[in-house]
Structure formats: C-alpha cells, structure tokens
Coordinates of C-alpha atoms in Angstrom, one line a residue:
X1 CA 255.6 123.4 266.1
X2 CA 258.7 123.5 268.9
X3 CA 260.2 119.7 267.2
X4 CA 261.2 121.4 263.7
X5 CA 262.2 124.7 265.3
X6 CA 264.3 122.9 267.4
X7 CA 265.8 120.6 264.7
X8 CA 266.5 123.5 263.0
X9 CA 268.4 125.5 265.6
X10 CA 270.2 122.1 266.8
X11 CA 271.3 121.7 263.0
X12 CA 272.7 125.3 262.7
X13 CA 274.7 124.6 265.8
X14 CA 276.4 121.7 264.6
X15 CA 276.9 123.1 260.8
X16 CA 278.7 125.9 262.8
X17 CA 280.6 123.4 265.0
X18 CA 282.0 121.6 261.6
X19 CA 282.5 124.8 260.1
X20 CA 284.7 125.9 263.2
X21 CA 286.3 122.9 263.0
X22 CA 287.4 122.7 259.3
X23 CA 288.6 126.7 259.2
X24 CA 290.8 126.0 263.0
X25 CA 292.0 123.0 260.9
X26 CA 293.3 124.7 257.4
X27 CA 294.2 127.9 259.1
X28 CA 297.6 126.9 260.2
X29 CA 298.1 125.3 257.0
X30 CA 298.3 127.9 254.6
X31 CA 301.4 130.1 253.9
X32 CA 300.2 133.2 252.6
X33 CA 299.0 135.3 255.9
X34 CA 296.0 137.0 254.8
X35 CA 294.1 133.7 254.1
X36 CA 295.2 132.7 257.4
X37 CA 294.0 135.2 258.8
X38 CA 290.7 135.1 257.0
X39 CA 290.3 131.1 257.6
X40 CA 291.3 132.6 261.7
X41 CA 288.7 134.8 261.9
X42 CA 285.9 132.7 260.1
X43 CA 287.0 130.0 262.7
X44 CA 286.2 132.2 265.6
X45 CA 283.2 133.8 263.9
X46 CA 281.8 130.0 263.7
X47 CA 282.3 129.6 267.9
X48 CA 280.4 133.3 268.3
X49 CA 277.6 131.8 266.6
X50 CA 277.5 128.5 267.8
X51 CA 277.3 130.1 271.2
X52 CA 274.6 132.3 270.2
X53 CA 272.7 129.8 268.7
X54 CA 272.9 127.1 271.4
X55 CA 271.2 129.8 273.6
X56 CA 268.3 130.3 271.2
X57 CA 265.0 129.3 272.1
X58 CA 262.4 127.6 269.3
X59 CA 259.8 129.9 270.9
X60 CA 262.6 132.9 269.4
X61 CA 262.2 132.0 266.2
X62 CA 258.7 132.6 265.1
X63 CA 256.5 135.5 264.1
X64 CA 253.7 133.2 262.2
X65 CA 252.0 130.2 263.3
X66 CA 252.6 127.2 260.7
X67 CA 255.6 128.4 258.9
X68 CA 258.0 126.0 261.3
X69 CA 257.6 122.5 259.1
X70 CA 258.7 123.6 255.6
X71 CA 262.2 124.4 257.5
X72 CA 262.9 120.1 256.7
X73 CA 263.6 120.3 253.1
X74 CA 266.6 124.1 254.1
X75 CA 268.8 120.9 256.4
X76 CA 270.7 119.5 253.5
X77 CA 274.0 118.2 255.2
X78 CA 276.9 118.9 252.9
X79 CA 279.6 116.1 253.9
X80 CA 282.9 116.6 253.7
X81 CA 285.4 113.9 252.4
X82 CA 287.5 111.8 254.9
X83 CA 290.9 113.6 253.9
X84 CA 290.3 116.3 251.7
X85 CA 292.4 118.8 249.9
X86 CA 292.3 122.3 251.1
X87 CA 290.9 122.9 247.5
X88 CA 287.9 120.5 248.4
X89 CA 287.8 121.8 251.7
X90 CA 287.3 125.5 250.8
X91 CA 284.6 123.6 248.4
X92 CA 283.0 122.1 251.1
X93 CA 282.9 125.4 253.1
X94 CA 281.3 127.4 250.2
X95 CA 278.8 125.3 249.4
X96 CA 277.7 124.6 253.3
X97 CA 277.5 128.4 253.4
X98 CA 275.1 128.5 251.0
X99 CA 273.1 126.2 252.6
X100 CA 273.0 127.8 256.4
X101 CA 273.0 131.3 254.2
X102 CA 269.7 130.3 253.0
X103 CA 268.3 128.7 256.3
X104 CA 269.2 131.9 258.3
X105 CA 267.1 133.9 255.0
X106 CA 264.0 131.7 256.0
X107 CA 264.7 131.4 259.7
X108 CA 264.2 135.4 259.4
X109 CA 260.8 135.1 257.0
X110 CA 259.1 133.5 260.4
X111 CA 259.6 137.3 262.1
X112 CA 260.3 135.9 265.4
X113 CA 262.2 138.3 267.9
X114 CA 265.4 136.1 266.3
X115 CA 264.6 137.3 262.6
X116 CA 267.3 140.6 262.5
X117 CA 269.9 138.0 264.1
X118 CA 269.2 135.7 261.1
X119 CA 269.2 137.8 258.5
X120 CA 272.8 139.2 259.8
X121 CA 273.6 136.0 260.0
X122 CA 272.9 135.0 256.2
X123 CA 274.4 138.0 255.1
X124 CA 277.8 137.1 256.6
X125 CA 278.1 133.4 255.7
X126 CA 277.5 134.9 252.0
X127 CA 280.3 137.3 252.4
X128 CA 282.4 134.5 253.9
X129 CA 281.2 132.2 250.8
X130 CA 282.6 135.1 248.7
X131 CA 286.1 135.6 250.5
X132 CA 286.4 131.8 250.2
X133 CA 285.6 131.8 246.6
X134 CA 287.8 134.5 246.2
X135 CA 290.5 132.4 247.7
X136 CA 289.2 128.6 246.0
X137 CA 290.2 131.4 242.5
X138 CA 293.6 132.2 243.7
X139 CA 294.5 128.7 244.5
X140 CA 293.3 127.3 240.9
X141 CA 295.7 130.0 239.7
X142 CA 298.4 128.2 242.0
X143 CA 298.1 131.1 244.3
X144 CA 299.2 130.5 248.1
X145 CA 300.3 126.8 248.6
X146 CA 299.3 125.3 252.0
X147 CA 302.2 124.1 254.4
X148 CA 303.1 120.6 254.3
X149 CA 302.0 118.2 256.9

C-alpha cells in the first residue's frame, strides 16, 4: 500500500520542483509586469508546496484501504522541450496542471487526514491553469512580448 502512496507523493514533489523551475525561469523574461508577477507568485506557490509535500507522510494520504494502486495510471509526466518558447512553455505549464489538478482531486477521494489539503491544492493549480491560459490568449493575440535573451 505505502510503495504507490509514496510514488505518488515523490512525483507531486518533483512536478512542483519543474513547475518552480520553469515559472522562476520565464518570470524575468516577460515585459508586461502583471504576468510577471503572476509567473512570480506561481513560482513561489510551487516551493510552498513542494515543501509541504516533501513533509507528507503515505500513511496521510488515506481514508480507505485498497484505493492506493489505481493512483499509477494519474502520473503521466508531461515533458517539456529542450529550448522551448514561452508560448510552449505556458503550454507545458497548463497541461501539467491539469495533470497534478486531477491527482490532488483523487489524492483527496482516499479521505486521508491530507484529503482538504488536496483538494485546495487541485483547486489552485486549476485556477493557475486558467491565468495561464488567460495569458497563452493574450500572447496568440501578440499581447506582451518576452525580453530578449
């Protein structure tokens, strides 16, 4: 039971290490200051949780005995290209919210003492999927233009 609890947790952490580390990455980038700020505050929203989660106990997680093992089929690892574009970056960012969004939803089904921290946690990564979209729009209508390197 612990070994896909624990998988599960371990892959959270790391999707909210890369997350961390694309949004510190673009922030400084883009010119127009509220997306800055928004990629700022994501970024430091990404090392709360990471340091929340790395804290987390398996043992935390669940309410029922025997939901743990259909978590394996929720860690779908959404790469992200070599040198992308902050177009394919924001990309990248939605879709990998969408995929921790709906871990945190079934982390919280198991109605461990964690399952109130998860769904909190879903709800934000799809609000921050929804600024970022928001954002992915403006810059398809040549909104704000990122700095050059």
């Amino acid at each position: 039971m612990r070994d896909p609890l624990q998988k599960a947790l371990d892959f959270a952490v790391a999707r909210s290490r890369e997350a961390e580390a694309l949004f510190k990455e673009w922030a400084p980038k883009v010119d127009d200051p509220e997306t800055r700020a928004l990629l700022a505050g994501l970024a430091a929203a990404e090392r709360g949780r990471t340091e929340m989660l790395s804290r987390m106990l398996p043992e935390e997680l669940v309410g029922r005995v025997g939901d743990a093992p259909r978590l394996a089929d929720l860690l779908v690892d959404v790469k992200t290209p070599r040198r992308p574009t902050l177009a394919k970056a924001i990309d990248v960012a939605i879709r990998r919210k969408g995929v921790t969004a709906a871990l945190y939803d079934r982390l919280a089904e198991l109605e461990g003492e964690a399952r109130s921290f998860f769904r909190a946690m879903a709800d934000a990564d799809r609000r921050a999927a929804d600024a970022l979209g928001k954002y992915a729009d403006r810059l398809a209508d040549g909104g704000p233009l990122i700095t050059p390197p």
